[in-house]
PDB file of C-alpha atoms and ligand atoms in Angstrom:
ATOM      1  CA  MET A  19     117.560 112.353  72.940  1.00  0.00           C
ATOM      2  CA  LYS A  20     117.805 108.603  72.519  1.00  0.00           C
ATOM      3  CA  ILE A  21     114.516 107.164  71.354  1.00  0.00           C
ATOM      4  CA  ALA A  22     113.886 103.488  71.268  1.00  0.00           C
ATOM      5  CA  ILE A  23     111.225 102.535  68.769  1.00  0.00           C
ATOM      6  CA  LEU A  24     109.703  99.060  69.403  1.00  0.00           C
ATOM      7  CA  GLY A  25     108.330  97.608  66.192  1.00  0.00           C
ATOM      8  CA  THR A  26     109.410  98.209  62.788  1.00  0.00           C
ATOM      9  CA  GLY A  27     106.042  98.384  61.192  1.00  0.00           C
ATOM     10  CA  ARG A  28     104.182 101.398  59.626  1.00  0.00           C
ATOM     11  CA  VAL A  29     104.211 103.467  62.900  1.00  0.00           C
ATOM     12  CA  GLY A  30     107.565 102.464  64.188  1.00  0.00           C
ATOM     13  CA  SER A  31     109.385 102.953  60.907  1.00  0.00           C
ATOM     14  CA  THR A  32     107.619 106.380  60.161  1.00  0.00           C
ATOM     15  CA  LEU A  33     108.122 107.872  63.545  1.00  0.00           C
ATOM     16  CA  GLY A  34     111.731 106.659  63.698  1.00  0.00           C
ATOM     17  CA  ARG A  35     112.570 108.154  60.259  1.00  0.00           C
ATOM     18  CA  ARG A  36     111.025 111.474  61.277  1.00  0.00           C
ATOM     19  CA  TRP A  37     112.683 111.862  64.612  1.00  0.00           C
ATOM     20  CA  ALA A  38     115.914 110.778  63.211  1.00  0.00           C
ATOM     21  CA  ALA A  39     115.699 113.742  60.555  1.00  0.00           C
ATOM     22  CA  ALA A  40     114.875 115.868  63.561  1.00  0.00           C
ATOM     23  CA  GLY A  41     118.318 115.146  64.949  1.00  0.00           C
ATOM     24  CA  HIS A  42     117.475 112.432  67.562  1.00  0.00           C
ATOM     25  CA  GLU A  43     119.403 109.016  67.964  1.00  0.00           C
ATOM     26  CA  ILE A  44     117.103 106.155  67.063  1.00  0.00           C
ATOM     27  CA  VAL A  45     117.336 102.545  67.943  1.00  0.00           C
ATOM     28  CA  PHE A  46     114.747 100.263  66.523  1.00  0.00           C
ATOM     29  CA  GLY A  47     113.763  97.306  68.714  1.00  0.00           C
ATOM     30  CA  SER A  48     112.837  94.235  66.514  1.00  0.00           C
ATOM     31  CA  ARG A  49     112.279  90.660  66.860  1.00  0.00           C
ATOM     32  CA  ASP A  50     114.763  90.212  64.204  1.00  0.00           C
ATOM     33  CA  PRO A  51     117.221  93.131  64.332  1.00  0.00           C
ATOM     34  CA  SER A  52     119.640  91.576  61.914  1.00  0.00           C
ATOM     35  CA  GLY A  53     116.906  90.745  59.404  1.00  0.00           C
ATOM     36  CA  GLU A  54     116.227  92.591  55.992  1.00  0.00           C
ATOM     37  CA  LYS A  55     113.311  94.423  57.199  1.00  0.00           C
ATOM     38  CA  ALA A  56     114.855  95.908  60.320  1.00  0.00           C
ATOM     39  CA  ARG A  57     117.956  96.780  58.638  1.00  0.00           C
ATOM     40  CA  ALA A  58     116.123  98.499  55.720  1.00  0.00           C
ATOM     41  CA  VAL A  59     114.000 100.498  58.244  1.00  0.00           C
ATOM     42  CA  ALA A  60     117.067 101.624  60.120  1.00  0.00           C
ATOM     43  CA  GLY A  61     118.899 102.372  56.741  1.00  0.00           C
ATOM     44  CA  ASP A  62     115.993 104.597  55.691  1.00  0.00           C
ATOM     45  CA  ALA A  63     116.053 106.483  58.934  1.00  0.00           C
ATOM     46  CA  GLY A  64     119.738 107.468  58.257  1.00  0.00           C
ATOM     47  CA  SER A  65     123.154 107.186  59.810  1.00  0.00           C
ATOM     48  CA  SER A  66     121.937 107.930  63.345  1.00  0.00           C
ATOM     49  CA  ALA A  67     119.633 104.982  63.337  1.00  0.00           C
ATOM     50  CA  THR A  68     120.341 101.443  64.233  1.00  0.00           C
ATOM     51  CA  ALA A  69     118.380  98.139  64.953  1.00  0.00           C
ATOM     52  CA  ALA A  70     118.802  95.828  68.083  1.00  0.00           C
ATOM     53  CA  SER A  71     116.675  93.306  69.997  1.00  0.00           C
ATOM     54  CA  VAL A  72     113.769  94.952  72.191  1.00  0.00           C
ATOM     55  CA  PRO A  73     115.545  94.699  75.419  1.00  0.00           C
ATOM     56  CA  GLU A  74     118.785  96.176  73.916  1.00  0.00           C
ATOM     57  CA  ALA A  75     117.031  99.062  72.161  1.00  0.00           C
ATOM     58  CA  ALA A  76     115.240 100.046  75.313  1.00  0.00           C
ATOM     59  CA  THR A  77     118.244  99.991  77.513  1.00  0.00           C
ATOM     60  CA  GLY A  78     119.523 103.588  78.181  1.00  0.00           C
ATOM     61  CA  ALA A  79     116.888 105.116  75.990  1.00  0.00           C
ATOM     62  CA  ASP A  80     115.238 108.412  77.212  1.00  0.00           C
ATOM     63  CA  VAL A  81     112.024 107.555  75.434  1.00  0.00           C
ATOM     64  CA  VAL A  82     110.583 104.174  74.489  1.00  0.00           C
ATOM     65  CA  VAL A  83     107.818 103.982  71.878  1.00  0.00           C
ATOM     66  CA  LEU A  84     105.453 101.164  71.854  1.00  0.00           C
ATOM     67  CA  ALA A  85     104.559 100.544  68.158  1.00  0.00           C
ATOM     68  CA  THR A  86     103.499  96.881  68.251  1.00  0.00           C
ATOM     69  CA  PRO A  87     100.350  95.082  68.202  1.00  0.00           C
ATOM     70  CA  TRP A  88      98.190  95.175  71.400  1.00  0.00           C
ATOM     71  CA  SER A  89      98.534  91.402  71.986  1.00  0.00           C
ATOM     72  CA  GLN A  90     102.163  91.939  72.534  1.00  0.00           C
ATOM     73  CA  ALA A  91     102.173  94.760  74.890  1.00  0.00           C
ATOM     74  CA  GLU A  92     102.600  92.982  78.183  1.00  0.00           C
ATOM     75  CA  THR A  93     105.253  90.678  77.076  1.00  0.00           C
ATOM     76  CA  ILE A  94     107.250  93.634  75.668  1.00  0.00           C
ATOM     77  CA  MET A  95     106.901  95.591  78.878  1.00  0.00           C
ATOM     78  CA  GLN A  96     108.185  92.625  80.832  1.00  0.00           C
ATOM     79  CA  SER A  97     110.988  92.027  78.391  1.00  0.00           C
ATOM     80  CA  ILE A  98     112.134  95.753  79.047  1.00  0.00           C
ATOM     81  CA  GLY A  99     112.028  95.394  82.789  1.00  0.00           C
ATOM     82  CA  GLY A 100     109.105  97.724  82.930  1.00  0.00           C
ATOM     83  CA  ALA A 101     110.946 100.564  81.598  1.00  0.00           C
ATOM     84  CA  ALA A 102     111.691 102.062  85.146  1.00  0.00           C
ATOM     85  CA  GLY A 103     112.135 105.841  85.010  1.00  0.00           C
ATOM     86  CA  GLN A 104     111.776 105.970  81.207  1.00  0.00           C
ATOM     87  CA  ILE A 105     109.233 107.802  79.155  1.00  0.00           C
ATOM     88  CA  VAL A 106     106.978 105.122  77.439  1.00  0.00           C
ATOM     89  CA  VAL A 107     104.949 106.486  74.505  1.00  0.00           C
ATOM     90  CA  ASP A 108     102.069 104.151  73.942  1.00  0.00           C
ATOM     91  CA  CYS A 109     100.788 104.417  70.271  1.00  0.00           C
ATOM     92  CA  ILE A 110      98.793 101.117  70.603  1.00  0.00           C
ATOM     93  CA  ASN A 111      95.151 100.811  69.831  1.00  0.00           C
ATOM     94  CA  PRO A 112      93.695  97.722  71.715  1.00  0.00           C
ATOM     95  CA  LEU A 113      91.924  96.381  68.801  1.00  0.00           C
ATOM     96  CA  ASN A 114      90.199  93.031  68.991  1.00  0.00           C
ATOM     97  CA  ASP A 115      91.198  89.958  67.016  1.00  0.00           C
ATOM     98  CA  THR A 116      88.940  90.733  64.007  1.00  0.00           C
ATOM     99  CA  PHE A 117      89.886  94.673  64.223  1.00  0.00           C
ATOM    100  CA  SER A 118      86.197  95.314  64.438  1.00  0.00           C
ATOM    101  CA  GLY A 119      86.235  96.997  67.857  1.00  0.00           C
ATOM    102  CA  LEU A 120      88.355  97.461  70.963  1.00  0.00           C
ATOM    103  CA  ASP A 121      89.133  94.862  73.586  1.00  0.00           C
ATOM    104  CA  LEU A 122      88.621  97.408  76.292  1.00  0.00           C
ATOM    105  CA  GLY A 123      87.401 101.203  76.799  1.00  0.00           C
ATOM    106  CA  PHE A 124      85.609 103.869  78.748  1.00  0.00           C
ATOM    107  CA  THR A 125      86.361 102.397  82.142  1.00  0.00           C
ATOM    108  CA  GLU A 126      89.922 101.410  81.382  1.00  0.00           C
ATOM    109  CA  SER A 127      92.443 101.620  78.573  1.00  0.00           C
ATOM    110  CA  CYS A 128      95.392 100.032  76.985  1.00  0.00           C
ATOM    111  CA  ALA A 129      97.665 102.908  78.421  1.00  0.00           C
ATOM    112  CA  GLU A 130      96.285 102.410  81.959  1.00  0.00           C
ATOM    113  CA  ARG A 131      97.093  98.613  81.565  1.00  0.00           C
ATOM    114  CA  ILE A 132     100.441  99.338  80.435  1.00  0.00           C
ATOM    115  CA  ALA A 133     101.045 101.762  83.422  1.00  0.00           C
ATOM    116  CA  ALA A 134      99.775  99.077  85.765  1.00  0.00           C
ATOM    117  CA  TRP A 135     102.138  96.553  84.275  1.00  0.00           C
ATOM    118  CA  ALA A 136     105.099  98.880  84.524  1.00  0.00           C
ATOM    119  CA  PRO A 137     104.366 101.165  87.473  1.00  0.00           C
ATOM    120  CA  GLN A 138     107.850 102.777  87.401  1.00  0.00           C
ATOM    121  CA  ALA A 139     107.339 103.924  83.758  1.00  0.00           C
ATOM    122  CA  ARG A 140     106.142 107.339  82.824  1.00  0.00           C
ATOM    123  CA  VAL A 141     103.527 106.307  80.416  1.00  0.00           C
ATOM    124  CA  VAL A 142     102.205 108.757  77.797  1.00  0.00           C
ATOM    125  CA  LYS A 143      99.516 108.008  75.273  1.00  0.00           C
ATOM    126  CA  ALA A 144      99.961 109.682  71.851  1.00  0.00           C
ATOM    127  CA  PHE A 145     100.105 108.945  68.193  1.00  0.00           C
ATOM    128  CA  ASN A 146      97.164 106.425  68.320  1.00  0.00           C
ATOM    129  CA  SER A 147      94.407 108.473  66.717  1.00  0.00           C
ATOM    130  CA  VAL A 148      96.733 109.634  63.754  1.00  0.00           C
ATOM    131  CA  SER A 149      97.501 107.441  60.823  1.00  0.00           C
ATOM    132  CA  SER A 150     100.935 106.421  59.768  1.00  0.00           C
ATOM    133  CA  ALA A 151     100.368 108.451  56.538  1.00  0.00           C
ATOM    134  CA  THR A 152      99.632 111.477  58.606  1.00  0.00           C
ATOM    135  CA  MET A 153     102.839 110.778  60.803  1.00  0.00           C
ATOM    136  CA  ALA A 154     104.808 110.926  57.647  1.00  0.00           C
ATOM    137  CA  ASP A 155     103.394 114.480  56.906  1.00  0.00           C
ATOM    138  CA  PRO A 156     100.904 115.962  59.364  1.00  0.00           C
ATOM    139  CA  VAL A 157     100.406 118.984  57.428  1.00  0.00           C
ATOM    140  CA  TYR A 158      97.261 119.220  55.303  1.00  0.00           C
ATOM    141  CA  ASP A 159      97.099 122.251  53.042  1.00  0.00           C
ATOM    142  CA  GLY A 160      99.019 124.382  55.563  1.00  0.00           C
ATOM    143  CA  GLN A 161      96.932 123.038  58.489  1.00  0.00           C
ATOM    144  CA  GLN A 162      98.668 120.711  61.168  1.00  0.00           C
ATOM    145  CA  ALA A 163      96.968 117.669  62.287  1.00  0.00           C
ATOM    146  CA  THR A 164      95.984 117.618  65.895  1.00  0.00           C
ATOM    147  CA  LEU A 165      98.087 115.186  68.222  1.00  0.00           C
ATOM    148  CA  PHE A 166      96.357 114.361  71.497  1.00  0.00           C
ATOM    149  CA  VAL A 167      98.753 113.598  74.149  1.00  0.00           C
ATOM    150  CA  CYS A 168      97.835 112.517  77.770  1.00  0.00           C
ATOM    151  CA  GLY A 169      99.762 111.143  80.591  1.00  0.00           C
ATOM    152  CA  ASP A 170      99.982 111.625  84.562  1.00  0.00           C
ATOM    153  CA  ASP A 171     103.760 112.840  84.531  1.00  0.00           C
ATOM    154  CA  ASP A 172     103.898 116.487  83.450  1.00  0.00           C
ATOM    155  CA  ASP A 173     107.492 116.421  82.349  1.00  0.00           C
ATOM    156  CA  ALA A 174     107.021 113.141  80.212  1.00  0.00           C
ATOM    157  CA  ARG A 175     103.789 114.529  78.892  1.00  0.00           C
ATOM    158  CA  ASN A 176     105.694 117.869  77.827  1.00  0.00           C
ATOM    159  CA  THR A 177     108.486 115.955  76.240  1.00  0.00           C
ATOM    160  CA  VAL A 178     106.017 113.798  74.046  1.00  0.00           C
ATOM    161  CA  ILE A 179     104.312 117.181  73.200  1.00  0.00           C
ATOM    162  CA  GLU A 180     107.515 118.573  72.043  1.00  0.00           C
ATOM    163  CA  LEU A 181     108.443 115.398  70.145  1.00  0.00           C
ATOM    164  CA  GLY A 182     105.023 115.796  68.286  1.00  0.00           C
ATOM    165  CA  ASP A 183     105.702 119.453  67.470  1.00  0.00           C
ATOM    166  CA  GLN A 184     109.163 118.656  66.216  1.00  0.00           C
ATOM    167  CA  ILE A 185     107.612 116.530  63.463  1.00  0.00           C
ATOM    168  CA  ASP A 186     104.900 119.091  62.563  1.00  0.00           C
ATOM    169  CA  PHE A 187     101.857 118.079  64.461  1.00  0.00           C
ATOM    170  CA  GLU A 188      99.896 120.606  66.527  1.00  0.00           C
ATOM    171  CA  SER A 189     100.186 118.698  69.956  1.00  0.00           C
ATOM    172  CA  VAL A 190      97.339 119.211  72.416  1.00  0.00           C
ATOM    173  CA  ASP A 191      97.714 118.480  76.069  1.00  0.00           C
ATOM    174  CA  ALA A 192      94.795 116.065  76.580  1.00  0.00           C
ATOM    175  CA  GLY A 193      95.198 115.786  80.341  1.00  0.00           C
ATOM    176  CA  PRO A 194      95.768 112.794  82.652  1.00  0.00           C
ATOM    177  CA  LEU A 195      96.379 109.150  81.527  1.00  0.00           C
ATOM    178  CA  LYS A 196      92.940 108.128  82.076  1.00  0.00           C
ATOM    179  CA  ASN A 197      91.809 110.223  79.152  1.00  0.00           C
ATOM    180  CA  ALA A 198      93.374 107.430  76.962  1.00  0.00           C
ATOM    181  CA  ARG A 199      89.777 105.989  77.532  1.00  0.00           C
ATOM    182  CA  TYR A 200      88.562 108.473  75.114  1.00  0.00           C
ATOM    183  CA  LEU A 201      91.522 108.609  72.845  1.00  0.00           C
ATOM    184  CA  GLU A 202      91.386 104.878  72.032  1.00  0.00           C
ATOM    185  CA  PRO A 203      87.820 104.969  70.944  1.00  0.00           C
ATOM    186  CA  LEU A 204      88.508 108.225  68.917  1.00  0.00           C
ATOM    187  CA  ALA A 205      91.039 105.902  66.996  1.00  0.00           C
ATOM    188  CA  MET A 206      88.312 103.368  66.444  1.00  0.00           C
ATOM    189  CA  LEU A 207      86.249 106.118  64.882  1.00  0.00           C
ATOM    190  CA  TYR A 208      89.408 106.963  62.731  1.00  0.00           C
ATOM    191  CA  ILE A 209      89.669 103.458  61.571  1.00  0.00           C
ATOM    192  CA  HIS A 210      86.020 103.314  60.653  1.00  0.00           C
ATOM    193  CA  LEU A 211      86.305 106.501  58.723  1.00  0.00           C
ATOM    194  CA  ALA A 212      89.441 105.463  57.010  1.00  0.00           C
ATOM    195  CA  MET A 213      88.062 102.100  55.830  1.00  0.00           C
ATOM    196  CA  ASN A 214      84.754 103.691  54.766  1.00  0.00           C
ATOM    197  CA  GLY A 215      85.978 106.219  52.058  1.00  0.00           C
ATOM    198  CA  TRP A 216      88.203 108.561  53.697  1.00  0.00           C
ATOM    199  CA  GLY A 217      91.389 106.526  53.485  1.00  0.00           C
ATOM    200  CA  SER A 218      94.463 107.220  55.589  1.00  0.00           C
ATOM    201  CA  ASN A 219      95.208 110.687  54.252  1.00  0.00           C
ATOM    202  CA  CYS A 220      92.843 112.465  56.532  1.00  0.00           C
ATOM    203  CA  ALA A 221      93.325 113.397  60.274  1.00  0.00           C
ATOM    204  CA  PHE A 222      91.659 115.081  63.212  1.00  0.00           C
ATOM    205  CA  LYS A 223      91.852 118.801  63.736  1.00  0.00           C
ATOM    206  CA  ILE A 224      90.607 120.734  66.836  1.00  0.00           C
ATOM    207  CA  LEU A 225      89.460 124.294  66.142  1.00  0.00           C
ATOM    208  CA  LYS A 226      89.528 127.149  68.696  1.00  0.00           C
ATOM    209  CA  ARG A 227      88.175 130.672  68.756  1.00  0.00           C
TER     210      ARG A 227
HETATM  211  N1  LIG B 312      99.051 101.904  61.169  1.00  0.00           N
HETATM  212  C1  LIG B 312      98.477 103.022  61.671  1.00  0.00           C
HETATM  213  O1  LIG B 312      98.105 103.873  60.950  1.00  0.00           O
HETATM  214  C2  LIG B 312      98.426 103.159  63.198  1.00  0.00           C
HETATM  215  C3  LIG B 312      98.094 104.371  63.717  1.00  0.00           C
HETATM  216  C4  LIG B 312      98.037 104.691  65.006  1.00  0.00           C
HETATM  217  C5  LIG B 312      98.265 103.765  65.993  1.00  0.00           C
HETATM  218  N2  LIG B 312      98.613 102.529  65.367  1.00  0.00           N
HETATM  219  C6  LIG B 312      98.790 101.422  66.464  1.00  0.00           C
HETATM  220  O2  LIG B 312     100.340 101.109  66.497  1.00  0.00           O
HETATM  221  C7  LIG B 312     100.603  99.797  66.652  1.00  0.00           C
HETATM  222  C8  LIG B 312     101.580  99.603  65.434  1.00  0.00           C
HETATM  223  O3  LIG B 312     100.808  99.611  64.236  1.00  0.00           O
HETATM  224  P1  LIG B 312     101.400  99.304  62.822  1.00  0.00           P
HETATM  225  O4  LIG B 312     100.423  99.689  61.821  1.00  0.00           O
HETATM  226  O5  LIG B 312     102.768  99.911  62.710  1.00  0.00           O
HETATM  227  O6  LIG B 312     101.656  97.833  62.973  1.00  0.00           O
HETATM  228  P2  LIG B 312     102.484  96.963  61.829  1.00  0.00           P
HETATM  229  O7  LIG B 312     102.764  97.534  60.626  1.00  0.00           O
HETATM  230  O8  LIG B 312     101.900  95.453  61.854  1.00  0.00           O
HETATM  231  O9  LIG B 312     103.917  96.715  62.724  1.00  0.00           O
HETATM  232  C9  LIG B 312     103.920  96.316  64.152  1.00  0.00           C
HETATM  233  C10 LIG B 312     105.303  95.885  64.459  1.00  0.00           C
HETATM  234  O10 LIG B 312     105.410  95.241  65.710  1.00  0.00           O
HETATM  235  C11 LIG B 312     106.317  94.413  65.758  1.00  0.00           C
HETATM  236  N3  LIG B 312     105.827  93.130  66.402  1.00  0.00           N
HETATM  237  C12 LIG B 312     106.287  92.614  67.585  1.00  0.00           C
HETATM  238  N4  LIG B 312     105.560  91.596  67.886  1.00  0.00           N
HETATM  239  C13 LIG B 312     104.866  91.224  66.859  1.00  0.00           C
HETATM  240  C14 LIG B 312     103.903  90.137  66.585  1.00  0.00           C
HETATM  241  N5  LIG B 312     103.582  89.277  67.436  1.00  0.00           N
HETATM  242  N6  LIG B 312     103.069  90.350  65.535  1.00  0.00           N
HETATM  243  C15 LIG B 312     103.277  91.437  64.582  1.00  0.00           C
HETATM  244  N7  LIG B 312     104.254  92.405  64.737  1.00  0.00           N
HETATM  245  C16 LIG B 312     104.997  92.351  65.845  1.00  0.00           C
HETATM  246  C17 LIG B 312     106.863  94.105  64.372  1.00  0.00           C
HETATM  247  O11 LIG B 312     108.186  94.697  64.258  1.00  0.00           O
HETATM  248  P3  LIG B 312     109.361  93.522  64.164  1.00  0.00           P
HETATM  249  O12 LIG B 312     109.015  92.639  63.086  1.00  0.00           O
HETATM  250  O13 LIG B 312     110.497  94.452  63.780  1.00  0.00           O
HETATM  251  O14 LIG B 312     109.551  92.983  65.517  1.00  0.00           O
HETATM  252  C18 LIG B 312     105.928  94.724  63.486  1.00  0.00           C
HETATM  253  O15 LIG B 312     106.526  95.426  62.412  1.00  0.00           O
HETATM  254  C19 LIG B 312      99.383  99.005  66.683  1.00  0.00           C
HETATM  255  O16 LIG B 312      99.144  98.865  67.966  1.00  0.00           O
HETATM  256  C20 LIG B 312      98.247 100.066  66.119  1.00  0.00           C
HETATM  257  O17 LIG B 312      97.054  99.846  66.585  1.00  0.00           O
HETATM  258  C21 LIG B 312      98.649 102.144  64.068  1.00  0.00           C
END
């Protein structure tokens, strides 16, 4: 599968490296694709990974992963022509300017905004409530961290569930895209915990009996 990862920060670089190791073709979309950082991130991901501009990376990709700040989401969706027909994985948390809370929630979500800006994209919310440290290794003492995945397109949601499983998460089908209204506040709870003693090497786990 060809996966475009937009953003070469903590989330983008980690997911790209893991999916490259799982056998996918990765193109990192960067503001500065020939710069030192993007070249290093692509190099770390191995020989199947390259870096390109954001629109170039998204062109022809089966899956486009948004791993950029919330403030850039609308501009990025415009710059890639709305990702018509493509699976768009929204990892973004709509944090406010001071990172003390969310810009929106409960009656709408970042994921639904993205779907509204790009009505022909198949938007899936995932990877927002797990840390990049957990993305690097989701297995805690033999237990897999839970990855909540929601989206309205069954095929797209199942593809992202499979992509989560391939990098060792226990992916959970969390239903329609509007459930991103609950996954984004869950990430805010995670951020609170991480900043108040738990650090980034912790993860949510759903139990069942
Ligand atoms: N960090 C986590 O553990 C975590 C976990 C779950 C979800 N998230 C969410 O995932 C998204 C990415 O988080 P991150 O921690 O990977 O962020 P980050 O380390 O700051 O990386 C974000 C990347 O986005 C790109 N970018 C494009 N426009 C930008 C702009 N105007 N300012 C800054 N960066 C810009 C940059 O790549 P180029 O320089 O190559 O363009 C940058 O490296 C955020 O929305 C965050 O809420 C983060």
